[in-house]
Short mmCIF file of C-alpha atoms and ligand atoms in Angstrom, two decimals:
data_model
loop_
_atom_site.label_atom_id
_atom_site.label_comp_id
_atom_site.label_asym_id
_atom_site.label_seq_id
_atom_site.Cartn_x
_atom_site.Cartn_y
_atom_site.Cartn_z
CA UNK A 1 12.83 -9.55 31.80
CA UNK A 2 10.59 -9.87 27.93
CA UNK A 3 12.14 -12.66 25.83
CA UNK A 4 10.36 -10.20 22.91
CA UNK A 5 7.83 -12.85 22.35
CA UNK A 6 4.80 -10.38 23.62
CA UNK A 7 5.58 -6.98 22.54
CA UNK A 8 3.50 -5.64 20.99
CA UNK A 9 3.49 -4.23 17.25
CA UNK A 10 4.17 -0.58 17.52
CA UNK A 11 7.23 -1.64 20.00
CA UNK A 12 8.71 -3.85 17.52
CA UNK A 13 8.50 -1.04 15.07
CA UNK A 14 10.19 1.32 16.86
CA UNK A 15 13.25 -0.87 17.09
CA UNK A 16 12.98 -1.32 13.06
CA UNK A 17 12.74 -5.21 14.04
CA UNK A 18 17.03 -4.98 14.71
CA UNK A 19 18.56 -6.95 17.07
CA UNK A 20 21.20 -4.88 18.14
CA UNK A 21 22.20 -7.51 20.93
CA UNK A 22 24.47 -9.15 17.99
CA UNK A 23 26.91 -6.74 18.18
CA UNK A 24 26.32 -3.82 19.56
CA UNK A 25 24.62 -1.39 16.92
CA UNK A 26 21.70 0.76 18.27
CA UNK A 27 20.69 2.03 14.66
CA UNK A 28 20.16 -0.83 11.78
CA UNK A 29 23.10 -0.95 10.06
CA UNK A 30 23.56 -0.44 6.13
CA UNK A 31 24.64 -3.34 4.58
CA UNK A 32 25.78 -3.06 0.70
CA UNK A 33 28.15 -5.95 -0.32
CA UNK A 34 26.85 -7.91 -2.77
CA UNK A 35 28.14 -11.43 -2.40
CA UNK A 36 29.20 -13.22 0.33
CA UNK A 37 31.77 -15.49 1.60
CA UNK A 38 32.26 -19.11 2.43
CA UNK A 39 34.42 -21.25 4.54
CA UNK A 40 37.57 -23.36 3.69
CA UNK A 41 34.83 -26.21 3.62
CA UNK A 42 32.87 -23.70 0.55
CA UNK A 43 30.60 -23.55 2.97
CA UNK A 44 28.04 -19.91 2.87
CA UNK A 45 29.47 -18.15 6.04
CA UNK A 46 25.87 -16.81 6.43
CA UNK A 47 22.66 -18.18 4.05
CA UNK A 48 22.76 -15.73 0.57
CA UNK A 49 25.73 -15.95 -1.83
CA UNK A 50 24.81 -13.28 -3.88
CA UNK A 51 22.40 -10.13 -3.15
CA UNK A 52 19.82 -10.72 -6.41
CA UNK A 53 18.54 -13.75 -4.54
CA UNK A 54 19.09 -12.72 -1.66
CA UNK A 55 20.95 -10.32 1.10
CA UNK A 56 21.14 -10.21 4.99
CA UNK A 57 20.24 -6.37 4.65
CA UNK A 58 16.60 -7.78 3.83
CA UNK A 59 16.63 -10.18 6.97
CA UNK A 60 15.51 -7.31 9.37
CA UNK A 61 13.30 -5.50 7.61
CA UNK A 62 11.64 -8.28 6.08
CA UNK A 63 10.65 -9.85 9.45
CA UNK A 64 9.33 -7.35 10.87
CA UNK A 65 6.86 -7.15 7.56
CA UNK A 66 6.05 -10.27 8.54
CA UNK A 67 5.93 -10.10 12.10
CA UNK A 68 3.42 -6.62 11.63
CA UNK A 69 1.14 -8.44 8.99
CA UNK A 70 0.73 -12.03 10.78
CA UNK A 71 2.39 -13.95 7.61
CA UNK A 72 5.11 -15.72 7.07
CA UNK A 73 7.42 -13.87 4.67
CA UNK A 74 8.04 -10.86 3.39
CA UNK A 75 9.78 -10.27 0.46
CA UNK A 76 11.06 -6.78 -0.57
CA UNK A 77 11.00 -5.60 -3.81
CA UNK A 78 12.62 -2.24 -5.90
CA UNK A 79 8.83 -1.03 -6.16
CA UNK A 80 5.63 -1.50 -5.42
CA UNK A 81 5.45 -2.50 -9.07
CA UNK A 82 7.85 -4.30 -8.98
CA UNK A 83 6.00 -6.32 -6.03
CA UNK A 84 2.77 -6.30 -7.97
CA UNK A 85 4.21 -7.34 -11.27
CA UNK A 86 5.69 -10.73 -9.45
CA UNK A 87 2.53 -11.64 -8.63
CA UNK A 88 1.55 -12.16 -11.95
CA UNK A 89 4.93 -13.23 -13.54
CA UNK A 90 3.94 -16.16 -11.28
CA UNK A 91 1.24 -17.13 -12.76
CA UNK A 92 0.73 -19.67 -16.24
CA UNK A 93 -0.93 -18.03 -20.05
CA UNK A 94 -4.64 -19.24 -19.57
CA UNK A 95 -4.82 -17.81 -16.17
CA UNK A 96 -7.11 -16.00 -15.07
CA UNK A 97 -7.07 -12.63 -12.93
CA UNK A 98 -9.93 -10.93 -10.90
CA UNK A 99 -8.99 -6.70 -10.83
CA UNK A 100 -10.84 -3.32 -9.84
CA UNK A 101 -12.28 -1.33 -12.12
CA UNK A 102 -10.70 1.44 -9.79
CA UNK A 103 -7.43 1.03 -8.30
CA UNK A 104 -4.04 1.94 -8.51
CA UNK A 105 -4.26 3.04 -12.00
CA UNK A 106 -0.45 2.29 -12.78
CA UNK A 107 -1.40 -1.52 -11.78
CA UNK A 108 -4.83 -1.46 -13.85
CA UNK A 109 -3.09 -0.52 -16.84
CA UNK A 110 -0.33 -2.79 -16.68
CA UNK A 111 -2.66 -5.50 -16.50
CA UNK A 112 -4.55 -4.91 -19.35
CA UNK A 113 -1.14 -4.45 -21.68
CA UNK A 114 0.80 -7.85 -20.19
CA UNK A 115 -2.27 -9.59 -19.68
CA UNK A 116 -3.13 -8.96 -23.03
CA UNK A 117 0.03 -10.12 -24.33
CA UNK A 118 1.04 -14.04 -21.86
CA UNK A 119 -2.48 -15.09 -22.23
CA UNK A 120 -3.87 -13.94 -18.78
CA UNK A 121 -7.12 -13.72 -19.27
CA UNK A 122 -8.27 -9.85 -17.33
CA UNK A 123 -11.51 -9.60 -16.07
CA UNK A 124 -12.26 -6.08 -14.17
CA UNK A 125 -14.39 -6.01 -11.50
CA UNK A 126 -17.07 -2.92 -10.46
CA UNK A 127 -16.15 -2.11 -6.29
CA UNK A 128 -19.60 0.04 -6.24
CA UNK A 129 -21.55 -3.36 -7.23
CA UNK A 130 -21.86 -6.07 -4.50
CA UNK A 131 -22.79 -8.86 -7.21
CA UNK A 132 -19.84 -7.96 -9.25
CA UNK A 133 -17.33 -10.08 -7.50
CA UNK A 134 -19.69 -13.76 -8.26
CA UNK A 135 -19.98 -12.72 -11.86
CA UNK A 136 -16.14 -12.28 -12.73
CA UNK A 137 -14.90 -15.63 -10.68
CA UNK A 138 -14.47 -17.96 -12.97
CA UNK A 139 -13.69 -20.96 -11.06
CA UNK A 140 -11.26 -22.98 -11.86
CA UNK A 141 -10.03 -20.03 -13.62
CA UNK A 142 -9.40 -17.78 -11.63
CA UNK A 143 -5.95 -17.63 -10.12
CA UNK A 144 -6.11 -14.11 -7.89
CA UNK A 145 -8.85 -11.98 -6.91
CA UNK A 146 -7.13 -8.53 -6.66
CA UNK A 147 -8.66 -6.17 -4.61
CA UNK A 148 -7.78 -2.46 -2.97
CA UNK A 149 -9.47 -1.26 0.22
CA UNK A 150 -9.80 1.31 1.02
CA UNK A 151 -9.69 1.81 -2.76
CA UNK A 152 -7.20 4.45 -4.24
CA UNK A 153 -8.50 8.15 -5.07
CA UNK A 154 -12.91 6.95 -5.03
CA UNK A 155 -11.85 4.83 -1.00
CA UNK A 156 -14.70 2.79 -1.66
CA UNK A 157 -13.83 -0.09 1.19
CA UNK A 158 -13.86 -3.85 0.22
CA UNK A 159 -14.58 -6.61 2.90
CA UNK A 160 -11.72 -8.47 2.90
CA UNK A 161 -13.14 -11.63 4.63
CA UNK A 162 -15.95 -11.57 1.87
CA UNK A 163 -13.82 -11.57 -0.96
CA UNK A 164 -11.37 -14.30 0.73
CA UNK A 165 -14.29 -16.41 0.88
CA UNK A 166 -15.67 -15.78 -2.88
CA UNK A 167 -11.27 -15.76 -4.43
CA UNK A 168 -11.89 -19.72 -2.12
CA UNK A 169 -14.75 -21.01 -2.90
CA UNK A 170 -13.83 -20.20 -6.99
CA UNK A 171 -10.01 -21.36 -5.97
CA UNK A 172 -8.43 -18.37 -6.70
CA UNK A 173 -5.84 -16.61 -3.85
CA UNK A 174 -6.83 -13.10 -2.95
CA UNK A 175 -4.14 -10.65 -2.82
CA UNK A 176 -4.82 -7.41 -0.70
CA UNK A 177 -2.93 -4.15 -1.83
CA UNK A 178 -2.93 -2.22 1.23
CA UNK A 179 -0.94 0.53 0.70
CA UNK A 180 -3.17 2.92 2.07
CA UNK A 181 -4.22 1.44 5.53
CA UNK A 182 -0.65 -0.33 6.08
CA UNK A 183 -0.78 -3.32 8.95
CA UNK A 184 -0.95 -0.13 11.68
CA UNK A 185 -4.83 -0.18 10.78
CA UNK A 186 -5.42 -3.24 9.22
CA UNK A 187 -4.29 -6.90 8.87
CA UNK A 188 -5.58 -8.14 5.48
CA UNK A 189 -4.19 -12.00 6.31
CA UNK A 190 -6.56 -11.96 10.30
CA UNK A 191 -9.27 -11.60 7.64
CA UNK A 192 -8.44 -15.02 4.99
CA UNK A 193 -6.09 -12.94 2.43
CA UNK A 194 -3.60 -15.15 0.62
CA UNK A 195 -1.12 -12.53 0.24
CA UNK A 196 -0.84 -8.47 0.76
CA UNK A 197 1.15 -5.60 -1.11
CA UNK A 198 2.85 -3.06 -0.09
CA UNK A 199 4.15 0.51 -2.25
CA UNK A 200 6.21 0.25 0.18
CA UNK A 201 7.24 3.50 -1.54
CA UNK A 202 3.72 5.10 0.45
CA UNK A 203 3.86 5.13 4.08
CA UNK A 204 5.96 2.53 5.21
CA UNK A 205 9.02 4.07 3.84
CA UNK A 206 7.00 7.45 4.70
CA UNK A 207 9.21 9.99 3.64
CA UNK A 208 9.26 10.62 -0.26
CA UNK A 209 12.69 9.60 -0.60
CA UNK A 210 12.23 5.39 -1.65
CA UNK A 211 10.71 4.00 -3.56
CA UNK A 212 10.01 0.23 -2.42
CA UNK A 213 7.57 -2.10 -2.91
CA UNK A 214 6.73 -5.45 -0.56
CA UNK A 215 4.99 -8.71 -0.50
CA UNK A 216 3.43 -10.58 2.42
CA UNK A 217 2.84 -14.28 1.68
CA UNK A 218 0.11 -15.76 4.73
CA UNK A 219 2.05 -19.21 4.14
CA UNK A 220 5.02 -20.54 2.17
CA UNK A 221 3.72 -22.26 -0.80
CA UNK A 222 4.89 -23.42 -4.50
CA UNK A 223 3.01 -20.02 -5.87
CA UNK A 224 5.22 -17.78 -3.11
CA UNK A 225 8.43 -19.99 -4.59
CA UNK A 226 7.73 -18.77 -8.13
CA UNK A 227 7.40 -15.61 -6.76
CA UNK A 228 11.02 -16.07 -5.63
CA UNK A 229 11.92 -17.10 -8.50
CA UNK A 230 10.39 -14.18 -10.45
CA UNK A 231 12.37 -11.69 -8.48
CA UNK A 232 16.06 -13.48 -7.70
CA UNK A 233 16.10 -13.90 -12.00
CA UNK A 234 14.48 -10.93 -12.83
CA UNK A 235 16.61 -9.03 -10.54
CA UNK A 236 14.01 -6.23 -9.11
CA UNK A 237 15.57 -5.94 -5.90
CA UNK A 238 15.97 -2.84 -4.01
CA UNK A 239 18.97 -1.94 -3.16
CA UNK A 240 20.70 -1.59 0.21
CA UNK A 241 20.60 1.78 0.79
CA UNK A 242 16.93 2.14 -0.39
CA UNK A 243 16.84 -0.90 2.47
CA UNK A 244 18.34 0.86 5.05
CA UNK A 245 16.02 4.03 4.57
CA UNK A 246 13.00 1.79 4.31
CA UNK A 247 14.26 -0.15 7.86
CA UNK A 248 14.53 3.37 9.56
CA UNK A 249 11.62 4.44 8.17
CA UNK A 250 9.19 1.33 10.06
CA UNK A 251 10.29 2.66 12.86
CA UNK A 252 8.26 5.61 12.75
CA UNK A 253 5.50 3.39 10.87
CA UNK A 254 3.30 3.13 13.86
CA UNK A 255 3.24 7.02 15.12
CA UNK A 256 2.53 8.92 11.91
CA UNK A 257 -0.16 6.26 10.93
CA UNK A 258 -1.79 7.30 13.65
CA UNK A 259 -1.32 10.66 13.30
CA UNK A 260 -2.11 11.20 9.95
CA UNK A 261 -5.63 9.17 10.60
CA UNK A 262 -6.53 11.66 13.36
CA UNK A 263 -5.98 14.85 10.82
CA UNK A 264 -7.70 13.08 7.89
CA UNK A 265 -10.66 12.29 10.26
CA UNK A 266 -10.45 15.42 11.87
CA UNK A 267 -10.78 17.46 8.30
CA UNK A 268 -12.87 14.83 6.92
CA UNK A 269 -15.52 16.01 9.34
CA UNK A 270 -14.88 19.43 9.25
CA UNK A 271 -15.46 19.57 5.67
CA UNK A 272 -18.76 16.93 5.29
CA UNK A 273 -21.49 19.13 4.21
CA UNK A 274 -19.22 21.98 3.15
CA UNK A 275 -21.86 23.45 -0.04
CA UNK A 276 -18.95 24.03 -2.34
CA UNK A 277 -18.50 20.55 -2.04
CA UNK A 278 -20.44 17.68 -3.27
CA UNK A 279 -18.67 14.89 -1.89
CA UNK A 280 -16.04 14.39 1.28
CA UNK A 281 -15.08 10.64 0.38
CA UNK A 282 -13.73 9.11 3.67
CA UNK A 283 -14.45 5.70 5.14
CA UNK A 284 -13.90 7.59 9.06
CA UNK A 285 -17.70 9.23 8.23
CA UNK A 286 -20.38 7.57 8.96
CA UNK A 287 -22.38 8.72 5.97
CA UNK A 288 -20.01 6.50 4.05
CA UNK A 289 -21.62 3.73 2.21
CA UNK A 290 -18.48 0.71 3.52
CA UNK A 291 -18.13 2.70 6.88
CA UNK A 292 -19.79 -0.13 8.84
CA UNK A 293 -16.86 -2.73 7.03
CA UNK A 294 -14.02 -0.79 7.47
CA UNK A 295 -15.21 -0.60 11.92
CA UNK A 296 -15.17 -4.14 10.92
CA UNK A 297 -11.57 -4.58 9.27
CA UNK A 298 -9.53 -1.56 11.04
CA UNK A 299 -8.46 -0.94 14.02
CA UNK A 300 -7.48 2.38 15.12
CA UNK A 301 -8.52 4.79 12.77
CA UNK A 302 -9.15 4.84 8.46
CA UNK A 303 -5.55 6.31 7.51
CA UNK A 304 -5.38 9.26 6.02
CA UNK A 305 -6.26 9.92 2.43
CA UNK A 306 -9.38 11.04 1.16
CA UNK A 307 -11.13 12.71 -1.79
CA UNK A 308 -12.96 15.94 -1.98
CA UNK A 309 -15.23 16.14 -4.84
CA UNK A 310 -16.40 19.77 -6.18
CA UNK A 311 -19.77 21.16 -6.54
CA UNK A 312 -18.13 23.50 -9.35
CA UNK A 313 -16.86 20.07 -11.03
CA UNK A 314 -13.87 20.10 -12.31
CA UNK A 315 -12.74 23.62 -13.14
CA UNK A 316 -13.24 24.76 -9.24
CA UNK A 317 -11.01 21.92 -8.60
CA UNK A 318 -8.62 23.32 -10.18
CA UNK A 319 -9.02 27.14 -8.77
CA UNK A 320 -8.59 24.87 -5.02
CA UNK A 321 -5.40 23.62 -6.39
CA UNK A 322 -4.30 26.44 -6.93
CA UNK A 323 -4.44 28.25 -3.82
CA UNK A 324 -3.08 26.30 -1.94
CA UNK A 325 -0.58 27.42 0.24
CA UNK A 326 0.16 24.91 2.91
CA UNK A 327 -0.81 21.21 1.04
CA UNK A 328 1.97 20.47 -1.32
CA UNK A 329 0.64 19.85 -5.34
CA UNK A 330 1.92 16.43 -5.81
CA UNK A 331 1.51 13.01 -6.63
CA UNK A 332 2.15 9.99 -4.83
CA UNK A 333 1.12 9.29 -0.94
CA UNK A 334 1.39 8.19 2.61
CA UNK A 335 4.82 10.84 3.66
CA UNK A 336 4.36 13.35 6.15
CA UNK A 337 3.59 16.20 4.46
CA UNK A 338 0.35 16.61 3.33
CA UNK A 339 -0.10 15.88 -1.14
CA UNK A 340 -2.88 16.97 -2.96
CA UNK A 341 -3.58 15.51 -7.21
CA UNK A 342 -6.42 16.76 -9.77
CA UNK A 343 -6.24 12.30 -10.76
CA UNK A 344 -8.58 12.70 -13.76
CA UNK A 345 -5.65 14.99 -14.67
CA UNK A 346 -2.74 12.82 -14.14
CA UNK A 347 -4.07 9.56 -15.42
CA UNK A 348 -5.53 10.80 -18.51
CA UNK A 349 -8.88 10.87 -21.02
CA UNK A 350 -8.98 7.54 -20.35
CA UNK A 351 -9.51 7.64 -16.58
CA UNK A 352 -12.49 6.31 -14.31
CA UNK A 353 -11.60 9.14 -12.34
CA UNK A 354 -14.74 12.07 -11.44
CA UNK A 355 -13.35 14.99 -13.31
CA UNK A 356 -14.18 16.53 -9.98
CA UNK A 357 -11.44 14.49 -7.49
CA UNK A 358 -9.47 16.40 -5.59
CA UNK A 359 -7.21 13.11 -3.52
CA UNK A 360 -5.73 14.51 -0.84
CA UNK A 361 -2.96 12.78 1.13
CA UNK A 362 -2.65 14.19 4.88
CA UNK A 363 0.77 14.73 6.54
CA UNK A 364 1.40 14.88 10.26
CA UNK A 365 1.10 18.44 10.55
CA UNK A 366 -1.48 20.32 12.37
CA UNK A 367 -4.76 19.46 11.48
CA UNK A 368 -5.73 23.29 12.58
CA UNK A 369 -3.29 24.12 9.82
CA UNK A 370 -4.67 22.06 6.63
CA UNK A 371 -8.02 23.01 7.75
CA UNK A 372 -6.91 26.73 7.13
CA UNK A 373 -5.46 26.22 4.26
CA UNK A 374 -8.19 24.43 2.15
CA UNK A 375 -11.31 26.94 4.15
CA UNK A 376 -9.38 29.83 2.88
CA UNK A 377 -8.64 27.97 -1.53
CA UNK A 378 -12.17 26.88 -1.04
CA UNK A 379 -12.94 30.58 -0.28
CA UNK A 380 -11.63 31.82 -3.31
CA UNK A 381 -12.97 29.72 -5.17
C1 PLP B 401 -2.23 1.98 -3.99
C2 PLP B 401 -1.17 1.81 -4.70
N1 PLP B 401 -0.24 -0.04 -4.55
C3 PLP B 401 0.46 0.41 -5.48
C4 PLP B 401 1.47 1.49 -6.06
C5 PLP B 401 2.85 1.45 -7.05
O1 PLP B 401 3.79 1.70 -6.21
P1 PLP B 401 5.37 1.74 -6.34
O2 PLP B 401 4.94 3.78 -7.36
O3 PLP B 401 5.89 1.90 -5.42
O4 PLP B 401 5.62 0.83 -7.54
C6 PLP B 401 1.46 2.75 -5.96
C7 PLP B 401 1.56 3.61 -6.52
O5 PLP B 401 1.03 5.17 -6.03
C8 PLP B 401 -0.18 2.71 -5.09
O6 PLP B 401 -0.70 4.33 -4.59
#
């Protein structure tokens, strides 16, 4: 009998990190209690007294995520934004953050607003310019280098190991938003990241019915303790039902991400060079400028996200979206069903996203059906 130490990540995930030998329940239980009892000697019966600070509901999913990412500890949050903002709130006035110009737009907008208000310096860099990092990292002042790879929604690939080395040389921590590749395809801590961020709303849960976030730390240190304090005092904790749904979703993470990646690659290959398209943006294509780096740091696929740029511009892009029958016209990503979105019109006039770009979140449907839907919609453009 194995003691479990040699089980591979997909095997651990299939069990949701749950130990059925404790109480016999095969499925992880839902644990709604907000407060926890003490014994007659006034000692807590189990670790944790009040669930704004810590909850046994988190124990298994947090331990599973930390294990999948190869980190020391994980923390769940009420949303991906709550997780991201907790990292920034752990900084001090006068500290600086370097973050990409093209990234999850909600976070970029919040950074621009919050950093100005709280005296934190923000330096936005261009992910397509290899020399940009050298210019924005200010030794001794930059405390966080923020990266997202592949980066939403152009899917530029950043070299995590090179970013980690640059951050270290400047005395900064490297935070990697790894929502899109998930630990199935990339484990940023193995490449030198200090903190990994997930919008668990996306692939970790995978069914479009939970808003959740997570952080994983390479090591537990004072900065991690400060983040824990932000969560405990700010109260951006995940509810018990959402935690339970998330743990349930993580049990099928590997099979969902592997299938979505294979589907996305099939679609990207099929439409590359299509006369009505200016470009297919997908790191799995040999023609993608980040393909070699992606091959080095991604294992088992290139993810389920890709973008199409229409040769005819924004009008043709919106017509294509209108013509689709199977793809759902909706925001978000990482669910089992395929979604499509015209990001520029969602993000508004200040968006850096090209107006001819459509972002596709590929689900787990039959790839032939997805290709046929895109073909008929393109034919009518
Ligand atoms: C890459 C990425 N990071 C972070 C977030 C924020 O996560 P949430 O919506 O769970 O707050 C999103 C949301 O779309 C995202 O796509």
